[in-house]
């Protein structure tokens, strides 16, 4: 499984109810593709760095999950077709590297297991 981070920006003029519907829609979409470790954070309405269409603000939603990668293209297609989403981006996060601390801890665990 690969870790992904996705952020999408919803139109600022939609109601809180519609925001929740969109978040639920994309959560269920990811669950259909067996995404794991799914965390969703709604950052709320914020000023955009530059205007997108006629919008100066947007409602930001951050999603982190682990999946096999088959879900990225269909999910982005669904967002592209949605009238509520004004921008989206999915990033594949780098694999987690084992730190020296982790290696020392695993060596200690191995030593205690052998004793």
mmCIF file of N, CA and C in Angstrom:
data_model
loop_
_atom_site.group_PDB
_atom_site.id
_atom_site.type_symbol
_atom_site.label_atom_id
_atom_site.label_comp_id
_atom_site.label_asym_id
_atom_site.label_seq_id
_atom_site.Cartn_x
_atom_site.Cartn_y
_atom_site.Cartn_z
ATOM 1 N N UNK A 1 0.844 -1.185 0.000
ATOM 2 C CA UNK A 1 0.000 0.000 0.000
ATOM 3 C C UNK A 1 0.892 1.253 0.000
ATOM 4 N N UNK A 2 0.443 2.238 -0.717
ATOM 5 C CA UNK A 2 1.156 3.504 -0.827
ATOM 6 C C UNK A 2 0.370 4.580 -0.093
ATOM 7 N N UNK A 3 1.090 5.511 0.520
ATOM 8 C CA UNK A 3 0.440 6.617 1.216
ATOM 9 C C UNK A 3 0.194 7.764 0.240
ATOM 10 N N UNK A 4 -0.992 8.361 0.353
ATOM 11 C CA UNK A 4 -1.377 9.487 -0.494
ATOM 12 C C UNK A 4 -1.884 10.635 0.369
ATOM 13 N N UNK A 5 -1.680 11.836 -0.133
ATOM 14 C CA UNK A 5 -2.255 13.025 0.485
ATOM 15 C C UNK A 5 -2.987 13.777 -0.615
ATOM 16 N N UNK A 6 -4.229 14.104 -0.345
ATOM 17 C CA UNK A 6 -5.042 14.798 -1.334
ATOM 18 C C UNK A 6 -5.662 16.025 -0.686
ATOM 19 N N UNK A 7 -5.617 17.125 -1.394
ATOM 20 C CA UNK A 7 -6.319 18.316 -0.932
ATOM 21 C C UNK A 7 -7.235 18.755 -2.053
ATOM 22 N N UNK A 8 -8.448 19.112 -1.664
ATOM 23 C CA UNK A 8 -9.357 19.686 -2.644
ATOM 24 C C UNK A 8 -10.010 20.913 -2.045
ATOM 25 N N UNK A 9 -10.389 21.818 -2.945
ATOM 26 C CA UNK A 9 -10.982 23.085 -2.538
ATOM 27 C C UNK A 9 -12.392 23.143 -3.112
ATOM 28 N N UNK A 10 -13.334 23.373 -2.214
ATOM 29 C CA UNK A 10 -14.738 23.482 -2.612
ATOM 30 C C UNK A 10 -15.120 24.943 -2.766
ATOM 31 N N UNK A 11 -16.170 25.188 -3.514
ATOM 32 C CA UNK A 11 -16.676 26.553 -3.710
ATOM 33 C C UNK A 11 -17.031 27.179 -2.358
ATOM 34 N N UNK A 12 -16.765 28.459 -2.183
ATOM 35 C CA UNK A 12 -17.048 29.087 -0.883
ATOM 36 C C UNK A 12 -18.520 29.403 -0.653
ATOM 37 N N UNK A 13 -19.336 29.377 -1.702
ATOM 38 C CA UNK A 13 -20.734 29.779 -1.565
ATOM 39 C C UNK A 13 -21.691 28.615 -1.290
ATOM 40 N N UNK A 14 -21.162 27.424 -0.991
ATOM 41 C CA UNK A 14 -22.039 26.289 -0.701
ATOM 42 C C UNK A 14 -22.275 26.199 0.807
ATOM 43 N N UNK A 15 -23.375 25.569 1.186
ATOM 44 C CA UNK A 15 -23.746 25.460 2.598
ATOM 45 C C UNK A 15 -22.910 24.385 3.295
ATOM 46 N N UNK A 16 -22.929 24.415 4.617
ATOM 47 C CA UNK A 16 -22.215 23.420 5.414
ATOM 48 C C UNK A 16 -22.741 22.011 5.130
ATOM 49 N N UNK A 17 -24.020 21.910 4.861
ATOM 50 C CA UNK A 17 -24.625 20.622 4.544
ATOM 51 C C UNK A 17 -24.051 20.051 3.246
ATOM 52 N N UNK A 18 -23.887 20.888 2.246
ATOM 53 C CA UNK A 18 -23.328 20.442 0.966
ATOM 54 C C UNK A 18 -21.854 20.068 1.138
ATOM 55 N N UNK A 19 -21.136 20.806 1.972
ATOM 56 C CA UNK A 19 -19.735 20.471 2.256
ATOM 57 C C UNK A 19 -19.663 19.064 2.843
ATOM 58 N N UNK A 20 -20.510 18.770 3.828
ATOM 59 C CA UNK A 20 -20.525 17.445 4.440
ATOM 60 C C UNK A 20 -20.903 16.357 3.429
ATOM 61 N N UNK A 21 -21.816 16.668 2.526
ATOM 62 C CA UNK A 21 -22.208 15.700 1.494
ATOM 63 C C UNK A 21 -21.028 15.387 0.580
ATOM 64 N N UNK A 22 -20.278 16.426 0.196
ATOM 65 C CA UNK A 22 -19.126 16.214 -0.681
ATOM 66 C C UNK A 22 -18.040 15.415 0.027
ATOM 67 N N UNK A 23 -17.768 15.741 1.278
ATOM 68 C CA UNK A 23 -16.764 15.007 2.049
ATOM 69 C C UNK A 23 -17.173 13.547 2.182
ATOM 70 N N UNK A 24 -18.429 13.301 2.487
ATOM 71 C CA UNK A 24 -18.942 11.931 2.609
ATOM 72 C C UNK A 24 -18.857 11.199 1.271
ATOM 73 N N UNK A 25 -19.168 11.892 0.213
ATOM 74 C CA UNK A 25 -19.124 11.293 -1.132
ATOM 75 C C UNK A 25 -17.724 10.783 -1.461
ATOM 76 N N UNK A 26 -16.698 11.608 -1.213
ATOM 77 C CA UNK A 26 -15.331 11.201 -1.545
ATOM 78 C C UNK A 26 -14.780 10.197 -0.541
ATOM 79 N N UNK A 27 -15.222 10.244 0.720
ATOM 80 C CA UNK A 27 -14.815 9.234 1.703
ATOM 81 C C UNK A 27 -15.343 7.867 1.288
ATOM 82 N N UNK A 28 -16.616 7.815 0.914
ATOM 83 C CA UNK A 28 -17.211 6.547 0.478
ATOM 84 C C UNK A 28 -16.546 6.036 -0.797
ATOM 85 N N UNK A 29 -16.195 6.949 -1.680
ATOM 86 C CA UNK A 29 -15.492 6.577 -2.908
ATOM 87 C C UNK A 29 -14.178 5.875 -2.562
ATOM 88 N N UNK A 30 -13.412 6.455 -1.627
ATOM 89 C CA UNK A 30 -12.133 5.850 -1.236
ATOM 90 C C UNK A 30 -12.343 4.525 -0.512
ATOM 91 N N UNK A 31 -13.388 4.421 0.285
ATOM 92 C CA UNK A 31 -13.674 3.176 0.986
ATOM 93 C C UNK A 31 -14.028 2.059 0.005
ATOM 94 N N UNK A 32 -14.660 2.400 -1.118
ATOM 95 C CA UNK A 32 -14.963 1.400 -2.153
ATOM 96 C C UNK A 32 -13.685 0.811 -2.736
ATOM 97 N N UNK A 33 -12.632 1.624 -2.779
ATOM 98 C CA UNK A 33 -11.339 1.173 -3.298
ATOM 99 C C UNK A 33 -10.433 0.650 -2.178
ATOM 100 N N UNK A 34 -11.021 0.333 -1.023
ATOM 101 C CA UNK A 34 -10.301 -0.252 0.111
ATOM 102 C C UNK A 34 -9.166 0.622 0.626
ATOM 103 N N UNK A 35 -9.369 1.919 0.655
ATOM 104 C CA UNK A 35 -8.381 2.818 1.238
ATOM 105 C C UNK A 35 -8.339 2.592 2.743
ATOM 106 N N UNK A 36 -7.140 2.623 3.295
ATOM 107 C CA UNK A 36 -6.965 2.409 4.725
ATOM 108 C C UNK A 36 -6.347 3.643 5.356
ATOM 109 N N UNK A 37 -6.384 3.703 6.687
ATOM 110 C CA UNK A 37 -5.833 4.837 7.443
ATOM 111 C C UNK A 37 -6.369 6.162 6.913
ATOM 112 N N UNK A 38 -7.651 6.200 6.665
ATOM 113 C CA UNK A 38 -8.302 7.367 6.071
ATOM 114 C C UNK A 38 -8.530 8.441 7.136
ATOM 115 N N UNK A 39 -7.925 9.607 6.937
ATOM 116 C CA UNK A 39 -8.164 10.747 7.827
ATOM 117 C C UNK A 39 -8.565 11.944 6.972
ATOM 118 N N UNK A 40 -9.602 12.643 7.421
ATOM 119 C CA UNK A 40 -10.125 13.793 6.684
ATOM 120 C C UNK A 40 -10.158 14.974 7.637
ATOM 121 N N UNK A 41 -9.596 16.088 7.195
ATOM 122 C CA UNK A 41 -9.618 17.315 7.987
ATOM 123 C C UNK A 41 -10.212 18.432 7.131
ATOM 124 N N UNK A 42 -11.275 19.017 7.619
ATOM 125 C CA UNK A 42 -11.875 20.155 6.924
ATOM 126 C C UNK A 42 -11.254 21.411 7.509
ATOM 127 N N UNK A 43 -10.468 22.117 6.706
ATOM 128 C CA UNK A 43 -9.782 23.319 7.173
ATOM 129 C C UNK A 43 -10.703 24.522 7.193
ATOM 130 N N UNK A 44 -11.794 24.455 6.482
ATOM 131 C CA UNK A 44 -12.737 25.561 6.457
ATOM 132 C C UNK A 44 -12.439 26.554 5.345
ATOM 133 N N UNK A 45 -13.135 27.684 5.410
ATOM 134 C CA UNK A 45 -13.008 28.696 4.355
ATOM 135 C C UNK A 45 -11.725 29.502 4.564
ATOM 136 N N UNK A 46 -10.948 29.609 3.493
ATOM 137 C CA UNK A 46 -9.692 30.357 3.523
ATOM 138 C C UNK A 46 -9.527 31.134 2.228
ATOM 139 N N UNK A 47 -8.718 32.168 2.289
ATOM 140 C CA UNK A 47 -8.411 32.978 1.121
ATOM 141 C C UNK A 47 -7.507 32.186 0.184
ATOM 142 N N UNK A 48 -7.815 32.199 -1.100
ATOM 143 C CA UNK A 48 -6.988 31.538 -2.108
ATOM 144 C C UNK A 48 -5.749 32.385 -2.387
ATOM 145 N N UNK A 49 -4.667 31.753 -2.775
ATOM 146 C CA UNK A 49 -3.438 32.469 -3.113
ATOM 147 C C UNK A 49 -3.632 33.324 -4.367
ATOM 148 N N UNK A 50 -4.502 32.869 -5.243
ATOM 149 C CA UNK A 50 -4.838 33.598 -6.466
ATOM 150 C C UNK A 50 -6.274 33.239 -6.828
ATOM 151 N N UNK A 51 -6.961 34.092 -7.553
ATOM 152 C CA UNK A 51 -8.362 33.789 -7.896
ATOM 153 C C UNK A 51 -8.466 32.549 -8.793
ATOM 154 N N UNK A 52 -9.454 31.740 -8.509
ATOM 155 C CA UNK A 52 -9.763 30.584 -9.356
ATOM 156 C C UNK A 52 -11.157 30.837 -9.891
ATOM 157 N N UNK A 53 -11.240 31.100 -11.182
ATOM 158 C CA UNK A 53 -12.522 31.490 -11.761
ATOM 159 C C UNK A 53 -12.950 32.806 -11.146
ATOM 160 N N UNK A 54 -14.141 32.850 -10.589
ATOM 161 C CA UNK A 54 -14.619 34.077 -9.963
ATOM 162 C C UNK A 54 -14.468 34.046 -8.440
ATOM 163 N N UNK A 55 -13.774 33.025 -7.913
ATOM 164 C CA UNK A 55 -13.683 32.846 -6.471
ATOM 165 C C UNK A 55 -12.376 33.385 -5.897
ATOM 166 N N UNK A 56 -12.479 34.083 -4.779
ATOM 167 C CA UNK A 56 -11.319 34.569 -4.025
ATOM 168 C C UNK A 56 -11.049 33.693 -2.802
ATOM 169 N N UNK A 57 -12.093 32.962 -2.344
ATOM 170 C CA UNK A 57 -12.002 32.091 -1.181
ATOM 171 C C UNK A 57 -12.376 30.672 -1.591
ATOM 172 N N UNK A 58 -12.074 29.719 -0.708
ATOM 173 C CA UNK A 58 -12.466 28.337 -0.943
ATOM 174 C C UNK A 58 -12.506 27.575 0.366
ATOM 175 N N UNK A 59 -13.193 26.467 0.374
ATOM 176 C CA UNK A 59 -13.265 25.604 1.552
ATOM 177 C C UNK A 59 -12.290 24.448 1.320
ATOM 178 N N UNK A 60 -11.256 24.401 2.156
ATOM 179 C CA UNK A 60 -10.184 23.440 1.994
ATOM 180 C C UNK A 60 -10.487 22.150 2.750
ATOM 181 N N UNK A 61 -10.195 21.009 2.104
ATOM 182 C CA UNK A 61 -10.352 19.703 2.722
ATOM 183 C C UNK A 61 -9.082 18.895 2.447
ATOM 184 N N UNK A 62 -8.473 18.378 3.523
ATOM 185 C CA UNK A 62 -7.251 17.581 3.422
ATOM 186 C C UNK A 62 -7.582 16.133 3.738
ATOM 187 N N UNK A 63 -7.113 15.211 2.875
ATOM 188 C CA UNK A 63 -7.389 13.783 3.039
ATOM 189 C C UNK A 63 -6.065 13.022 2.964
ATOM 190 N N UNK A 64 -5.796 12.184 3.957
ATOM 191 C CA UNK A 64 -4.638 11.289 3.953
ATOM 192 C C UNK A 64 -5.153 9.855 3.986
ATOM 193 N N UNK A 65 -4.544 8.985 3.175
ATOM 194 C CA UNK A 65 -4.982 7.588 3.132
ATOM 195 C C UNK A 65 -3.895 6.722 2.532
ATOM 196 N N UNK A 66 -4.052 5.422 2.701
ATOM 197 C CA UNK A 66 -3.177 4.426 2.086
ATOM 198 C C UNK A 66 -4.026 3.578 1.152
ATOM 199 N N UNK A 67 -3.513 3.349 -0.035
ATOM 200 C CA UNK A 67 -4.237 2.539 -1.020
ATOM 201 C C UNK A 67 -3.244 2.026 -2.054
ATOM 202 N N UNK A 68 -3.749 1.242 -3.008
ATOM 203 C CA UNK A 68 -2.862 0.639 -4.002
ATOM 204 C C UNK A 68 -2.663 1.489 -5.256
ATOM 205 N N UNK A 69 -3.397 2.566 -5.422
ATOM 206 C CA UNK A 69 -3.170 3.466 -6.548
ATOM 207 C C UNK A 69 -4.232 3.420 -7.628
ATOM 208 N N UNK A 70 -5.081 2.394 -7.626
ATOM 209 C CA UNK A 70 -6.118 2.293 -8.661
ATOM 210 C C UNK A 70 -7.184 3.375 -8.522
ATOM 211 N N UNK A 71 -7.269 3.983 -7.361
ATOM 212 C CA UNK A 71 -8.342 4.932 -7.067
ATOM 213 C C UNK A 71 -8.031 6.355 -7.539
ATOM 214 N N UNK A 72 -6.796 6.680 -7.831
ATOM 215 C CA UNK A 72 -6.418 8.070 -8.094
ATOM 216 C C UNK A 72 -7.114 8.620 -9.336
ATOM 217 N N UNK A 73 -7.004 7.948 -10.461
ATOM 218 C CA UNK A 73 -7.595 8.450 -11.705
ATOM 219 C C UNK A 73 -9.121 8.575 -11.620
ATOM 220 N N UNK A 74 -9.849 7.550 -11.153
ATOM 221 C CA UNK A 74 -11.311 7.716 -11.070
ATOM 222 C C UNK A 74 -11.734 8.803 -10.078
ATOM 223 N N UNK A 75 -11.001 8.928 -8.972
ATOM 224 C CA UNK A 75 -11.334 9.956 -7.984
ATOM 225 C C UNK A 75 -11.116 11.349 -8.557
ATOM 226 N N UNK A 76 -9.997 11.555 -9.224
ATOM 227 C CA UNK A 76 -9.735 12.859 -9.830
ATOM 228 C C UNK A 76 -10.730 13.156 -10.950
ATOM 229 N N UNK A 77 -11.163 12.143 -11.668
ATOM 230 C CA UNK A 77 -12.161 12.360 -12.713
ATOM 231 C C UNK A 77 -13.487 12.809 -12.093
ATOM 232 N N UNK A 78 -13.866 12.176 -10.990
ATOM 233 C CA UNK A 78 -15.103 12.565 -10.296
ATOM 234 C C UNK A 78 -15.009 14.008 -9.795
ATOM 235 N N UNK A 79 -13.847 14.400 -9.312
ATOM 236 C CA UNK A 79 -13.676 15.780 -8.832
ATOM 237 C C UNK A 79 -13.700 16.776 -9.984
ATOM 238 N N UNK A 80 -13.098 16.390 -11.089
ATOM 239 C CA UNK A 80 -13.086 17.274 -12.261
ATOM 240 C C UNK A 80 -14.501 17.528 -12.769
ATOM 241 N N UNK A 81 -15.365 16.512 -12.677
ATOM 242 C CA UNK A 81 -16.733 16.641 -13.160
ATOM 243 C C UNK A 81 -17.665 17.326 -12.153
ATOM 244 N N UNK A 82 -17.240 17.416 -10.907
ATOM 245 C CA UNK A 82 -18.073 18.020 -9.873
ATOM 246 C C UNK A 82 -18.083 19.542 -10.014
ATOM 247 N N UNK A 83 -19.240 20.138 -9.852
ATOM 248 C CA UNK A 83 -19.356 21.588 -9.902
ATOM 249 C C UNK A 83 -18.947 22.231 -8.581
ATOM 250 N N UNK A 84 -18.874 21.425 -7.517
ATOM 251 C CA UNK A 84 -18.540 21.957 -6.197
ATOM 252 C C UNK A 84 -17.031 22.095 -5.985
ATOM 253 N N UNK A 85 -16.234 21.273 -6.665
ATOM 254 C CA UNK A 85 -14.777 21.276 -6.497
ATOM 255 C C UNK A 85 -14.166 22.254 -7.498
ATOM 256 N N UNK A 86 -13.398 23.219 -6.974
ATOM 257 C CA UNK A 86 -12.772 24.186 -7.885
ATOM 258 C C UNK A 86 -11.295 23.884 -8.129
ATOM 259 N N UNK A 87 -10.673 23.077 -7.250
ATOM 260 C CA UNK A 87 -9.277 22.674 -7.463
ATOM 261 C C UNK A 87 -9.009 21.432 -6.616
ATOM 262 N N UNK A 88 -8.121 20.556 -7.098
ATOM 263 C CA UNK A 88 -7.747 19.352 -6.353
ATOM 264 C C UNK A 88 -6.330 18.968 -6.707
ATOM 265 N N UNK A 89 -5.693 18.242 -5.810
ATOM 266 C CA UNK A 89 -4.349 17.722 -6.073
ATOM 267 C C UNK A 89 -4.124 16.491 -5.200
ATOM 268 N N UNK A 90 -3.571 15.445 -5.806
ATOM 269 C CA UNK A 90 -3.231 14.233 -5.087
ATOM 270 C C UNK A 90 -1.726 14.028 -5.175
ATOM 271 N N UNK A 91 -1.108 13.808 -4.018
ATOM 272 C CA UNK A 91 0.333 13.572 -3.959
ATOM 273 C C UNK A 91 0.600 12.173 -3.427
ATOM 274 N N UNK A 92 1.569 11.509 -4.051
ATOM 275 C CA UNK A 92 2.033 10.226 -3.544
ATOM 276 C C UNK A 92 3.163 10.531 -2.572
ATOM 277 N N UNK A 93 2.976 10.154 -1.318
ATOM 278 C CA UNK A 93 3.968 10.468 -0.301
ATOM 279 C C UNK A 93 5.130 9.489 -0.385
ATOM 280 N N UNK A 94 6.339 9.964 -0.074
ATOM 281 C CA UNK A 94 7.494 9.057 -0.110
ATOM 282 C C UNK A 94 7.371 7.978 0.962
ATOM 283 N N UNK A 95 7.977 6.850 0.696
ATOM 284 C CA UNK A 95 7.944 5.744 1.662
ATOM 285 C C UNK A 95 8.653 6.174 2.938
ATOM 286 N N UNK A 96 8.144 5.693 4.053
ATOM 287 C CA UNK A 96 8.742 6.043 5.341
ATOM 288 C C UNK A 96 10.065 5.311 5.493
ATOM 289 N N UNK A 97 11.096 6.066 5.853
ATOM 290 C CA UNK A 97 12.416 5.482 6.049
ATOM 291 C C UNK A 97 12.588 5.095 7.509
ATOM 292 N N UNK A 98 13.273 4.003 7.732
ATOM 293 C CA UNK A 98 13.570 3.597 9.093
ATOM 294 C C UNK A 98 14.670 4.501 9.636
ATOM 295 N N UNK A 99 14.473 5.027 10.805
ATOM 296 C CA UNK A 99 15.478 5.894 11.414
ATOM 297 C C UNK A 99 16.428 5.054 12.254
ATOM 298 N N UNK A 100 17.523 5.665 12.647
ATOM 299 C CA UNK A 100 18.501 4.971 13.484
ATOM 300 C C UNK A 100 17.863 4.557 14.805
ATOM 301 N N UNK A 101 16.977 5.393 15.335
ATOM 302 C CA UNK A 101 16.282 5.080 16.583
ATOM 303 C C UNK A 101 15.452 3.809 16.438
ATOM 304 N N UNK A 102 14.779 3.666 15.308
ATOM 305 C CA UNK A 102 13.959 2.485 15.061
ATOM 306 C C UNK A 102 14.826 1.227 14.977
ATOM 307 N N UNK A 103 15.986 1.366 14.337
ATOM 308 C CA UNK A 103 16.873 0.224 14.195
ATOM 309 C C UNK A 103 17.444 -0.197 15.546
ATOM 310 N N UNK A 104 17.815 0.775 16.383
ATOM 311 C CA UNK A 104 18.333 0.457 17.713
ATOM 312 C C UNK A 104 17.257 -0.216 18.538
ATOM 313 N N UNK A 105 16.020 0.285 18.451
ATOM 314 C CA UNK A 105 14.918 -0.309 19.197
ATOM 315 C C UNK A 105 14.664 -1.743 18.748
ATOM 316 N N UNK A 106 14.728 -2.000 17.455
ATOM 317 C CA UNK A 106 14.484 -3.359 16.961
ATOM 318 C C UNK A 106 15.617 -4.299 17.368
ATOM 319 N N UNK A 107 16.855 -3.805 17.431
ATOM 320 C CA UNK A 107 17.979 -4.629 17.869
ATOM 321 C C UNK A 107 17.805 -4.974 19.350
ATOM 322 N N UNK A 108 17.378 -3.992 20.164
ATOM 323 C CA UNK A 108 17.145 -4.243 21.590
ATOM 324 C C UNK A 108 16.033 -5.267 21.780
ATOM 325 N N UNK A 109 14.954 -5.151 20.994
ATOM 326 C CA UNK A 109 13.854 -6.113 21.086
ATOM 327 C C UNK A 109 14.327 -7.509 20.721
ATOM 328 N N UNK A 110 15.173 -7.609 19.711
ATOM 329 C CA UNK A 110 15.709 -8.891 19.284
ATOM 330 C C UNK A 110 16.591 -9.485 20.375
ATOM 331 N N UNK A 111 17.414 -8.641 21.002
ATOM 332 C CA UNK A 111 18.303 -9.104 22.062
ATOM 333 C C UNK A 111 17.515 -9.601 23.268
ATOM 334 N N UNK A 112 16.448 -8.889 23.638
ATOM 335 C CA UNK A 112 15.647 -9.324 24.782
ATOM 336 C C UNK A 112 14.846 -10.578 24.448
ATOM 337 N N UNK A 113 14.469 -10.745 23.215
ATOM 338 C CA UNK A 113 13.716 -11.933 22.810
ATOM 339 C C UNK A 113 14.601 -13.176 22.843
ATOM 340 N N UNK A 114 15.883 -13.005 22.524
ATOM 341 C CA UNK A 114 16.810 -14.128 22.519
ATOM 342 C C UNK A 114 17.203 -14.526 23.932
ATOM 343 N N UNK A 115 17.142 -13.571 24.846
ATOM 344 C CA UNK A 115 17.585 -13.857 26.229
ATOM 345 C C UNK A 115 16.586 -14.647 27.023
#
